[in-house]
XYZ file of C-alpha atoms in Angstrom:
728
model
C -8.518 -116.016 53.580
C -10.200 -115.099 50.336
C -10.959 -111.957 48.249
C -13.963 -110.221 49.723
C -17.231 -110.084 47.721
C -19.227 -106.727 47.045
C -21.631 -107.886 49.862
C -18.705 -108.145 52.303
C -17.467 -104.484 51.271
C -21.002 -103.094 51.541
C -21.601 -104.645 54.971
C -18.006 -103.496 56.107
C -18.654 -100.013 54.890
C -22.039 -99.747 56.597
C -20.730 -100.961 59.890
C -17.663 -98.527 59.717
C -20.037 -95.644 59.058
C -22.559 -96.658 61.919
C -19.853 -96.485 64.434
C -19.173 -92.951 63.438
C -22.543 -91.245 62.802
C -24.367 -89.886 65.776
C -27.696 -91.181 66.999
C -30.491 -90.979 66.397
C -30.068 -92.072 62.869
C -32.223 -93.825 60.330
C -30.547 -95.810 57.577
C -32.466 -96.828 54.497
C -30.997 -100.248 53.238
C -32.635 -100.658 49.859
C -32.656 -103.821 47.654
C -35.309 -105.614 45.695
C -33.735 -108.975 47.032
C -34.840 -109.685 50.641
C -31.952 -112.322 50.917
C -29.431 -109.876 50.038
C -30.639 -107.358 52.621
C -30.732 -109.998 55.258
C -27.378 -111.229 54.314
C -25.906 -107.726 54.548
C -27.529 -107.144 57.873
C -26.226 -110.341 59.366
C -22.596 -109.604 57.929
C -23.064 -106.008 59.182
C -23.805 -107.133 62.779
C -20.500 -109.216 62.815
C -18.354 -106.193 61.479
C -19.880 -103.830 63.923
C -19.097 -106.029 66.984
C -15.529 -106.563 65.645
C -15.340 -102.924 65.137
C -16.391 -102.083 68.731
C -13.900 -104.609 70.094
C -11.090 -103.056 68.109
C -12.039 -99.532 69.363
C -11.982 -100.964 72.992
C -8.619 -102.589 72.558
C -7.086 -99.562 70.921
C -8.482 -97.005 73.309
C -8.181 -98.765 76.508
C -10.676 -96.632 78.337
C -11.351 -99.282 81.089
C -15.060 -99.904 80.460
C -17.075 -102.364 82.569
C -17.204 -105.884 81.272
C -20.506 -106.721 79.541
C -20.405 -110.302 80.770
C -22.799 -110.791 83.855
C -20.993 -111.007 87.295
C -21.929 -111.030 90.879
C -19.763 -107.792 91.485
C -21.046 -105.855 88.506
C -24.663 -106.826 89.576
C -24.341 -105.523 93.131
C -22.533 -102.571 91.847
C -25.289 -101.688 89.430
C -27.913 -102.239 92.244
C -26.114 -99.834 94.497
C -25.759 -97.227 91.854
C -29.479 -97.436 91.154
C -30.645 -97.217 94.706
C -28.199 -94.700 96.199
C -26.823 -92.599 93.546
C -27.659 -90.255 90.613
C -25.814 -90.268 87.367
C -24.123 -86.761 86.504
C -23.815 -85.834 82.700
C -20.156 -84.467 82.273
C -18.370 -83.428 79.232
C -16.017 -86.566 79.551
C -18.724 -89.154 79.976
C -20.648 -87.586 77.095
C -17.582 -88.412 74.841
C -16.900 -91.860 75.335
C -15.133 -93.578 72.427
C -15.768 -97.174 73.318
C -19.148 -98.326 72.070
C -21.370 -101.295 72.481
C -24.153 -102.344 69.918
C -27.595 -104.002 70.832
C -29.572 -105.558 67.919
C -33.299 -105.617 67.884
C -34.898 -107.479 65.058
C -38.417 -106.195 64.072
C -40.244 -108.108 61.376
C -43.162 -106.007 60.343
C -44.928 -109.053 58.726
C -45.273 -110.608 62.272
C -47.198 -107.653 63.635
C -49.077 -106.976 60.348
C -52.343 -108.232 61.731
C -52.511 -105.552 64.245
C -53.946 -102.299 63.431
C -51.357 -100.435 65.225
C -48.245 -101.971 63.569
C -45.996 -99.144 64.856
C -46.651 -100.212 68.516
C -44.869 -103.338 67.732
C -41.612 -101.413 67.609
C -41.995 -100.428 71.239
C -42.835 -103.987 72.281
C -39.707 -105.487 70.671
C -37.568 -102.582 72.137
C -38.879 -103.447 75.668
C -38.394 -107.138 75.165
C -34.746 -106.510 73.910
C -34.122 -104.274 76.987
C -35.389 -106.930 79.353
C -33.279 -109.685 77.556
C -29.985 -107.537 77.587
C -30.152 -105.862 80.897
C -32.778 -107.717 82.891
C -36.232 -107.176 84.152
C -35.138 -106.392 87.760
C -32.788 -103.666 86.713
C -35.429 -101.934 84.480
C -38.018 -102.244 87.240
C -35.581 -100.937 89.773
C -34.510 -97.941 87.432
C -38.187 -96.848 87.144
C -38.768 -97.078 90.886
C -35.511 -95.518 91.982
C -34.387 -93.202 89.266
C -36.912 -92.369 86.661
C -38.814 -89.068 86.835
C -41.262 -88.099 84.143
C -40.572 -84.400 84.813
C -37.004 -84.789 83.659
C -38.326 -84.647 80.157
C -39.284 -81.026 80.370
C -36.041 -80.059 82.404
C -33.181 -78.440 80.707
C -30.296 -80.885 80.200
C -27.278 -79.858 82.293
C -23.765 -80.925 81.317
C -21.373 -80.383 84.228
C -17.570 -79.952 84.389
C -15.440 -82.409 86.325
C -14.654 -86.089 86.523
C -17.173 -87.266 89.066
C -19.947 -89.226 87.238
C -22.231 -90.027 90.325
C -23.789 -87.837 93.063
C -25.260 -89.422 96.055
C -28.897 -89.126 96.825
C -29.520 -87.246 99.944
C -32.353 -86.861 102.607
C -32.044 -83.877 104.879
C -28.374 -83.250 103.752
C -27.674 -86.821 104.679
C -26.478 -89.423 102.071
C -29.152 -91.980 101.488
C -26.518 -94.703 101.597
C -25.443 -93.416 105.062
C -29.018 -93.184 106.254
C -29.630 -96.753 105.200
C -26.438 -97.999 106.896
C -27.546 -96.127 110.000
C -30.995 -97.596 109.843
C -29.348 -101.052 109.829
C -26.608 -100.439 112.261
C -28.138 -98.328 114.902
C -30.924 -100.682 116.054
C -28.414 -103.514 116.124
C -25.893 -101.463 118.081
C -28.701 -100.660 120.631
C -29.837 -104.300 120.777
C -26.257 -105.545 121.659
C -25.711 -102.646 124.235
C -29.044 -103.376 126.098
C -28.479 -107.125 126.098
C -24.837 -106.492 127.262
C -24.896 -103.678 129.813
C -27.676 -102.995 132.441
C -29.133 -99.525 133.211
C -28.457 -98.241 137.050
C -30.760 -100.360 139.116
C -33.420 -98.814 141.423
C -35.742 -100.332 144.030
C -38.104 -102.162 141.907
C -40.504 -105.086 142.358
C -39.128 -108.272 140.990
C -39.917 -108.921 137.392
C -40.467 -105.297 136.521
C -36.667 -104.774 135.404
C -37.028 -107.316 132.503
C -40.150 -105.641 131.324
C -38.702 -102.136 131.341
C -35.935 -103.318 129.341
C -38.030 -104.828 126.819
C -40.169 -101.694 126.565
C -37.219 -99.395 125.977
C -35.914 -101.716 123.337
C -39.221 -101.891 121.571
C -39.602 -98.166 121.595
C -36.043 -97.612 120.166
C -36.572 -100.208 117.341
C -40.029 -98.793 116.426
C -38.544 -95.154 116.373
C -35.842 -96.087 114.279
C -37.505 -98.384 111.836
C -40.902 -96.741 111.494
C -40.460 -94.300 108.748
C -37.798 -96.383 106.960
C -40.026 -99.496 107.123
C -42.908 -97.608 105.592
C -40.597 -96.324 102.579
C -39.189 -99.790 102.179
C -42.883 -101.271 101.954
C -43.788 -98.660 99.446
C -40.580 -99.390 97.551
C -41.241 -103.078 97.576
C -44.680 -102.623 96.406
C -43.845 -100.617 93.405
C -40.911 -103.117 92.489
C -43.495 -105.994 92.555
C -45.881 -104.104 90.584
C -43.333 -103.253 87.806
C -41.945 -106.817 87.885
C -45.571 -108.411 87.503
C -46.912 -105.808 85.081
C -44.152 -104.783 82.405
C -44.568 -102.028 79.952
C -44.729 -104.286 76.816
C -47.830 -106.096 78.376
C -49.483 -102.720 78.988
C -48.789 -101.695 75.488
C -50.265 -105.118 74.208
C -53.460 -104.359 76.147
C -53.651 -100.897 74.833
C -53.486 -102.273 71.253
C -56.244 -104.951 72.045
C -58.444 -102.407 73.643
C -59.965 -100.208 70.822
C -61.294 -97.570 73.209
C -57.784 -97.079 74.544
C -55.739 -97.386 71.182
C -58.159 -94.943 69.307
C -57.196 -92.215 71.770
C -54.909 -89.444 70.644
C -52.837 -89.999 73.845
C -51.930 -93.548 73.278
C -48.920 -92.690 71.077
C -47.839 -90.159 73.453
C -47.841 -92.935 76.207
C -45.782 -95.117 74.028
C -43.438 -92.163 73.314
C -42.950 -91.701 77.020
C -42.033 -95.324 77.516
C -39.557 -95.114 74.724
C -38.108 -92.097 76.389
C -37.738 -94.081 79.575
C -35.714 -96.610 77.557
C -33.483 -93.763 76.223
C -32.920 -92.504 79.967
C -32.131 -95.940 81.138
C -29.620 -96.529 78.407
C -28.140 -93.271 79.298
C -27.622 -94.347 82.908
C -26.038 -97.531 81.603
C -23.693 -95.494 79.398
C -22.356 -93.759 82.448
C -22.249 -96.982 84.483
C -20.481 -99.078 81.620
C -18.128 -96.086 80.715
C -19.089 -96.649 76.906
C -21.586 -95.437 74.428
C -24.551 -97.900 73.811
C -26.436 -97.948 70.426
C -29.520 -99.820 69.728
C -29.752 -100.929 66.312
C -33.378 -101.522 65.257
C -33.460 -103.749 62.014
C -36.976 -103.234 60.547
C -37.570 -105.851 57.877
C -40.571 -106.962 55.705
C -42.195 -103.782 55.880
C -42.909 -103.608 52.008
C -44.905 -106.886 52.641
C -47.559 -104.931 54.587
C -50.560 -102.800 53.611
C -49.929 -99.241 52.493
C -51.541 -97.683 55.584
C -49.451 -99.554 57.894
C -46.239 -98.767 56.118
C -47.096 -95.142 56.383
C -47.725 -95.606 60.036
C -44.422 -97.209 60.717
C -42.490 -94.578 58.807
C -44.266 -91.854 60.965
C -43.539 -93.677 64.066
C -39.899 -93.879 63.316
C -39.910 -90.085 62.676
C -41.868 -89.324 65.886
C -40.885 -92.104 68.432
C -37.250 -92.721 67.533
C -35.979 -89.384 66.556
C -35.627 -87.738 69.974
C -32.381 -85.775 69.983
C -31.084 -87.797 72.956
C -32.315 -91.226 71.764
C -29.570 -93.965 71.275
C -31.556 -95.622 68.408
C -30.196 -96.367 65.041
C -32.989 -97.685 62.670
C -32.147 -99.629 59.677
C -35.131 -99.688 57.211
C -34.412 -102.918 54.965
C -36.855 -102.917 52.363
C -37.568 -102.964 48.404
C -37.659 -99.154 47.705
C -39.924 -99.619 44.507
C -42.699 -101.421 46.552
C -42.471 -98.853 49.327
C -42.879 -96.121 46.815
C -45.774 -97.705 45.026
C -47.600 -98.437 48.281
C -47.009 -95.245 50.029
C -48.065 -93.169 47.119
C -51.431 -94.996 47.011
C -52.121 -95.108 50.762
C -54.997 -93.133 52.136
C -54.258 -89.430 52.973
C -51.697 -88.934 50.174
C -52.933 -85.499 49.134
C -49.853 -83.427 48.581
C -46.297 -83.689 47.307
C -44.958 -83.776 50.900
C -47.029 -86.925 51.464
C -45.499 -88.984 48.795
C -43.170 -91.584 49.419
C -39.989 -89.894 48.274
C -40.676 -86.802 50.387
C -41.650 -88.792 53.357
C -38.411 -90.863 53.367
C -36.151 -87.930 52.638
C -37.638 -86.335 55.795
C -36.661 -89.390 57.909
C -33.725 -91.265 56.289
C -30.207 -89.788 57.284
C -28.260 -92.387 55.355
C -29.538 -93.890 52.188
C -27.608 -96.986 51.146
C -28.834 -98.621 47.773
C -27.366 -102.062 47.322
C -26.247 -102.213 43.739
C -27.375 -105.102 41.483
C -25.410 -108.440 41.656
C -22.187 -108.334 39.690
C -21.653 -110.928 36.979
C -19.356 -112.872 39.154
C -21.926 -112.997 42.114
C -24.656 -114.150 39.597
C -22.385 -116.950 38.365
C -21.375 -118.071 42.035
C -25.158 -118.010 43.074
C -26.203 -119.996 39.864
C -23.419 -122.647 40.455
C -24.210 -122.899 44.057
C -27.972 -123.440 43.415
C -27.243 -126.020 40.695
C -24.870 -127.999 42.733
C -26.830 -127.915 45.984
C -29.935 -129.939 45.126
C -30.999 -130.307 48.773
C -31.188 -126.418 49.224
C -35.064 -126.090 48.658
C -36.010 -128.932 50.932
C -33.795 -127.959 53.839
C -34.739 -124.206 53.759
C -37.126 -124.325 56.708
C -34.690 -126.113 58.844
C -31.918 -123.610 58.152
C -34.231 -120.695 58.849
C -34.700 -122.135 62.311
C -31.103 -122.555 62.687
C -30.687 -118.665 62.208
C -33.554 -117.789 64.484
C -32.199 -119.818 67.217
C -28.812 -118.182 67.073
C -27.809 -116.675 70.390
C -27.138 -113.007 70.629
C -23.709 -113.303 72.209
C -20.579 -112.155 70.581
C -19.193 -115.111 68.456
C -16.477 -115.574 65.964
C -17.132 -114.565 62.343
C -16.975 -118.203 61.143
C -19.552 -119.302 63.646
C -22.021 -116.682 62.608
C -21.620 -117.372 58.997
C -21.955 -121.098 58.939
C -25.776 -121.399 58.951
C -25.925 -118.461 56.602
C -23.529 -120.065 54.316
C -25.944 -123.025 53.751
C -28.998 -120.500 53.374
C -27.257 -118.095 51.046
C -24.826 -119.473 48.505
C -23.269 -115.962 48.082
C -21.662 -115.994 51.561
C -18.200 -117.681 51.593
C -17.070 -120.152 54.092
C -13.840 -118.494 55.389
C -13.290 -115.389 57.178
C -13.054 -112.164 55.239
C -10.369 -109.390 55.671
C -10.582 -105.940 54.239
C -7.454 -104.138 54.142
C -8.820 -100.471 55.012
C -6.798 -98.246 57.280
C -8.932 -96.235 59.502
C -6.622 -93.348 59.696
C -6.462 -93.040 56.012
C -10.353 -93.083 55.943
C -10.595 -90.354 58.617
C -8.139 -88.195 57.054
C -9.753 -88.451 53.631
C -13.063 -87.674 55.123
C -11.849 -84.946 57.114
C -10.193 -83.231 53.977
C -13.408 -83.531 52.218
C -15.584 -81.974 54.674
C -13.124 -79.249 55.553
C -12.213 -78.377 51.960
C -11.877 -74.836 51.122
C -13.633 -75.258 47.648
C -16.709 -72.950 47.967
C -18.252 -73.969 44.653
C -19.958 -76.827 46.346
C -21.718 -74.886 49.020
C -24.269 -73.103 46.782
C -25.394 -76.613 45.592
C -26.179 -77.876 49.030
C -29.592 -77.933 50.481
C -30.539 -76.093 53.766
C -32.329 -79.028 55.239
C -30.455 -80.498 58.077
C -31.548 -84.143 57.334
C -30.427 -83.674 53.656
C -26.896 -82.447 54.978
C -26.550 -85.269 57.265
C -27.404 -87.782 54.372
C -24.503 -86.099 52.457
C -21.956 -86.262 55.133
C -22.858 -89.790 55.822
C -22.736 -90.691 52.379
C -19.355 -89.222 51.770
C -17.965 -91.532 54.522
C -19.504 -94.396 52.867
C -18.253 -93.613 49.458
C -14.698 -93.227 50.781
C -14.742 -96.652 52.564
C -16.129 -98.374 49.564
C -13.610 -97.005 47.031
C -10.592 -97.799 49.433
C -12.111 -101.389 49.910
C -12.354 -101.841 46.235
C -8.795 -100.431 45.715
C -10.030 -97.590 43.538
C -7.840 -94.722 43.007
C -9.350 -91.830 44.983
C -10.168 -88.660 42.901
C -9.642 -85.231 44.311
C -11.573 -84.654 47.606
C -14.033 -82.002 46.390
C -14.977 -84.324 43.486
C -16.140 -87.052 45.892
C -18.352 -84.810 47.682
C -19.504 -83.101 44.371
C -20.674 -86.551 43.213
C -22.515 -87.395 46.450
C -24.289 -84.031 46.307
C -25.192 -84.561 42.519
C -26.819 -87.830 43.515
C -28.590 -86.322 46.237
C -29.968 -83.247 44.697
C -30.826 -84.574 41.085
C -31.302 -88.270 41.460
C -33.711 -88.501 38.441
C -31.483 -86.609 36.005
C -28.352 -88.577 37.286
C -30.191 -91.916 36.772
C -31.175 -90.875 33.264
C -27.545 -90.076 32.357
C -26.385 -93.370 33.825
C -28.957 -95.170 31.783
C -28.170 -93.461 28.590
C -24.453 -94.133 29.125
C -25.213 -97.851 29.775
C -27.373 -98.021 26.702
C -24.678 -96.662 24.462
C -22.128 -99.052 25.891
C -24.478 -102.046 25.231
C -25.234 -100.730 21.740
C -21.506 -100.680 21.031
C -21.194 -104.277 22.117
C -24.271 -105.358 20.036
C -23.046 -103.513 16.812
C -19.561 -105.312 17.350
C -17.838 -102.107 18.040
C -14.581 -102.010 20.035
C -15.943 -101.077 23.414
C -12.651 -99.652 24.436
C -13.010 -97.003 21.823
C -16.298 -95.955 23.218
C -15.851 -92.134 24.069
C -15.220 -91.807 27.770
C -14.184 -88.208 27.478
C -17.827 -87.194 26.811
C -19.016 -84.897 29.526
C -22.257 -85.829 31.485
C -23.789 -82.811 30.348
C -23.155 -83.790 26.670
C -24.836 -87.148 27.390
C -27.910 -85.444 29.002
C -28.186 -82.701 26.185
C -28.297 -85.520 23.481
C -31.273 -87.231 25.291
C -33.130 -84.611 27.087
C -35.621 -84.426 24.477
C -36.489 -88.049 25.106
C -36.569 -87.368 28.702
C -38.968 -84.572 28.041
C -41.326 -86.792 25.970
C -41.723 -89.123 28.988
C -41.916 -86.338 31.510
C -45.625 -87.002 32.450
C -44.960 -90.708 33.197
C -41.984 -89.939 35.604
C -43.673 -86.883 37.159
C -43.197 -88.209 40.715
C -39.598 -89.217 40.089
C -38.900 -85.777 38.342
C -40.246 -83.760 41.115
C -37.228 -84.856 43.402
C -34.650 -83.031 41.381
C -33.600 -79.562 42.138
C -33.426 -76.485 39.916
C -32.736 -77.603 36.412
C -30.449 -74.303 35.705
C -28.402 -75.015 38.790
C -28.040 -78.614 37.386
C -26.651 -77.219 34.109
C -24.397 -74.934 35.897
C -23.058 -77.797 38.111
C -22.237 -79.926 35.097
C -20.903 -77.232 32.835
C -19.238 -74.795 34.903
C -17.922 -76.050 38.288
C -17.885 -79.813 37.859
C -17.464 -81.249 34.343
C -17.690 -84.900 35.054
C -17.089 -87.186 32.244
C -18.292 -90.689 31.343
C -14.929 -92.056 32.651
C -15.705 -90.373 35.991
C -19.130 -91.990 35.961
C -17.495 -95.504 35.519
C -15.305 -94.854 38.508
C -17.997 -93.583 40.887
C -20.753 -96.068 39.694
C -19.712 -98.743 42.004
C -19.652 -96.441 45.079
C -22.982 -94.714 44.510
C -24.840 -95.470 47.636
C -27.087 -92.674 47.944
C -28.721 -92.986 44.641
C -31.869 -95.231 44.357
C -31.179 -97.689 41.707
C -35.112 -98.346 41.250
C -35.215 -94.931 39.500
C -32.808 -96.133 36.872
C -34.583 -99.275 36.605
C -37.805 -97.561 35.973
C -36.414 -95.201 33.431
C -34.976 -97.962 31.626
C -38.515 -99.822 31.406
C -40.118 -96.741 30.148
C -37.466 -96.341 27.636
C -37.285 -99.858 26.590
C -40.908 -99.936 25.684
C -40.175 -97.956 22.637
C -37.291 -100.210 21.492
C -39.165 -103.000 19.813
C -37.168 -105.669 17.924
C -36.725 -104.657 14.174
C -37.657 -107.976 12.527
C -40.351 -109.747 10.562
C -43.792 -108.092 10.006
C -43.358 -105.874 13.091
C -40.518 -104.058 11.363
C -43.116 -101.754 9.579
C -45.654 -101.422 12.554
C -43.493 -101.143 15.458
C -43.041 -97.592 16.745
C -39.703 -96.121 16.194
C -37.501 -95.618 19.434
C -37.921 -92.092 20.507
C -34.064 -91.524 20.523
C -33.958 -92.852 16.805
C -36.827 -90.460 15.732
C -35.460 -87.395 17.540
C -31.986 -87.796 15.599
C -33.592 -88.472 12.176
C -33.062 -85.740 9.527
C -35.412 -85.041 6.577
C -33.359 -87.596 4.544
C -33.554 -90.252 6.970
C -37.429 -89.826 7.257
C -37.518 -90.152 3.439
C -35.494 -93.339 3.490
C -37.747 -94.854 6.113
C -40.871 -94.092 4.014
C -39.280 -95.594 0.985
C -38.333 -98.596 3.050
C -42.028 -98.857 4.213
C -43.016 -98.705 0.465
C -45.122 -95.529 0.765
C -45.738 -93.724 -2.488
C -43.214 -91.559 -3.840
C -45.465 -88.372 -3.468
C -45.407 -88.494 0.359
C -41.551 -88.664 0.113
C -41.816 -85.480 -1.841
C -43.957 -83.718 0.465
C -41.589 -84.649 3.354
C -38.611 -83.079 1.385
C -40.441 -79.990 0.303
C -41.700 -79.142 3.995
C -38.363 -80.299 5.618
C -40.097 -82.729 7.987
C -37.408 -83.946 10.211
C -37.895 -86.528 13.143
C -38.204 -83.548 15.456
C -40.748 -82.060 13.499
C -42.876 -85.193 13.364
C -42.615 -85.742 17.035
C -43.414 -82.194 18.227
C -45.669 -80.988 15.442
C -49.468 -81.049 15.545
C -50.728 -84.489 14.319
C -53.711 -83.091 12.763
C -51.840 -80.455 10.606
C -49.375 -83.209 9.591
C -52.192 -85.464 8.447
C -53.768 -82.778 6.380
C -50.281 -81.902 4.948
C -49.466 -85.532 3.747
C -53.042 -86.129 2.515
C -52.760 -89.804 3.176
C -55.604 -92.360 3.155
C -56.931 -93.575 6.419
C -55.176 -96.818 6.246
C -51.746 -95.185 5.233
C -52.132 -92.651 7.885
C -52.792 -95.318 10.678
C -49.582 -97.092 9.558
C -47.557 -93.884 9.410
C -48.776 -92.657 12.720
C -48.133 -95.855 14.585
C -44.568 -96.090 13.168
C -43.557 -92.438 13.702
C -45.709 -91.180 16.365
C -46.570 -94.365 18.461
C -49.660 -95.744 19.661
C -52.925 -93.482 19.578
C -54.129 -92.187 22.962
C -56.952 -94.796 23.368
C -54.480 -97.693 23.042
C -51.803 -96.337 25.284
C -51.013 -97.931 28.697
C -52.270 -95.844 31.703
C -49.644 -93.923 33.281
C -48.955 -94.080 37.026
C -50.732 -90.833 37.931
C -51.415 -90.968 41.760
C -55.093 -90.990 42.968
C -56.143 -88.148 44.921
C -52.736 -86.395 44.547
C -52.662 -83.257 42.668
C -50.608 -83.146 39.465
C -47.291 -81.205 39.334
C -47.829 -77.434 39.145
C -47.857 -76.388 35.308
C -45.206 -73.718 36.005
C -42.618 -76.505 37.060
C -43.510 -78.566 33.985
C -43.025 -75.505 31.775
C -39.895 -74.819 33.437
C -38.372 -78.294 32.881
C -39.623 -78.033 29.183
C -38.070 -74.735 28.620
C -34.902 -76.066 29.978
C -35.063 -78.897 27.699
C -35.095 -76.548 24.872
C -38.803 -77.045 23.719
C -41.925 -75.143 23.533
C -45.139 -76.209 25.294
C -47.402 -78.070 22.964
C -50.963 -79.080 23.770
C -50.915 -81.931 21.222
C -52.241 -85.073 23.018
C -50.586 -87.402 20.457
C -47.032 -86.599 21.634
C -47.458 -87.583 25.128
C -45.784 -90.863 26.258
C -44.714 -91.540 22.581
């Protein structure tokens, strides 16, 4: 046994959550490293199977065995042909669960114009592999009815899960038995006993017996034989022409694929798969969930990425579908490509809004810890054969059988491929009852302060509920002291409603910590009692300056006044709380913080050499400079003393320089052209014609001016049309 890594904990928490959330569900597994995504997916699969086995052993609900057997096969055939399932309250609440895993690498279907149709193909192939082609064909012929889709779902009371099919009030199984038994009985009777004899010519007696026998056989087998022939023809047709082949033909035929009804046909086939799985749930007496792992989507073209996301929303989000879709991708790449895709005309078409409509559980994998980086570096250094054998090990992983195996068997090839994975079995001491009790206390809390901060969107509320469960499991697995229940829920809501502002606060707190380390201060003496609102207030002017560059990120946030009320009145979180929750923030996209850090870091040039006088001052430094600091900086740059006097007389602080009109400032100082160029570069940043282009989206309208005014007013500044201040 060994201490679990962060990846073990994340995979464990994800597996625990997926066994509890209702289907359909879409999980966003976000990480910039594809290897980490694949590693977490592989570990998650192992933990999910272990969790399903644990639930089955504890519950003892007597489900059918998943292993193939003759008795199970014939029992399934009999249920398919002679019975119809009944949806009851009892069989709709099975505790036992079984997971089926479907791998969909979007890169393998990237050459097709209809990338989303590849999802349906992979699902059909997985169904045939797990249940059998004969069973699917038999269900389509004997059970499936397209009109059931428009019929109202009826859940009955009682404990009977099956109802016999009937023809003229006669059970079908009895009718089939009669069809087989009656002709055989008549044949035996005629061959054993003779009819009363009459005076007949020799040889006519045998002809009459044969004629009576033929008449009875034909009368008893005529209609059933015709029905059996029709049934057999449909079976052969469905066995020879499977639906995945039909979809492939439709994809290849442009006349078919370009029609509006092609997606509807694919949707019907996915509904057929859902109905078949519902049938198997009643037969096996357990829940069945299909986990669709979508990978490498960020490697595809923007148009195809949008098509796949829309397909997930349309095809896999039926209320009764058993699908759990896991979108494993680099969120930054997805955002960039979707925002530049064709048809991105409105705010709702942009990447963040599109994903927020689809994803019901956002799980962002935190960056590697220092220990993990060290372990990875040492493993790569000691394993010189790692790059040469990569292709061989990839083949070992692809050839892995989907059967349930021991943890160590699954991890053996992955250990060689990924040095972060340990070679021994991991154990995580998390009590399920404690988790359920904590989650229940959070969700049923009497604290009404949090209700007003929640969104009225059902998908957003599901994200909050699922994220709360994830946060509790991760904190318990990390042996963190759990705060008050309402604080956990409040933190999840804060990350869900104001991701940009929270990311900015985290970045500012992190920069302060790093600056303390650089300056040689005692890190332990850094003020952890400072509230998050104080951190935001000290740096909101800097956030305002870069607001045009982060317009698409900032528009995710909710009302700024509500944000202030959240942090100043109801939940006064501190930097200490931030450090406690930071390791468990799974519903906050870390790429937002990374992008804010990059924009903020462009103004932090190293203060050395000849660049010391030319490099623009960091925005944070400039904002916090008073008049005396500006004078000292001018003296250090060896400007004439008259300019220092002008600054003192007019009280020009850093805020005045940053938000004042540059032309008025130039006239006030009366500098020569060379002096003004140096002064402007150092205090005001690059001129507009030398600044890098911002990430304004093509064809997408800019944010309404009223919203920008609202943010600027909230930040405490008046709007200025000075073009030299933007993006300083």
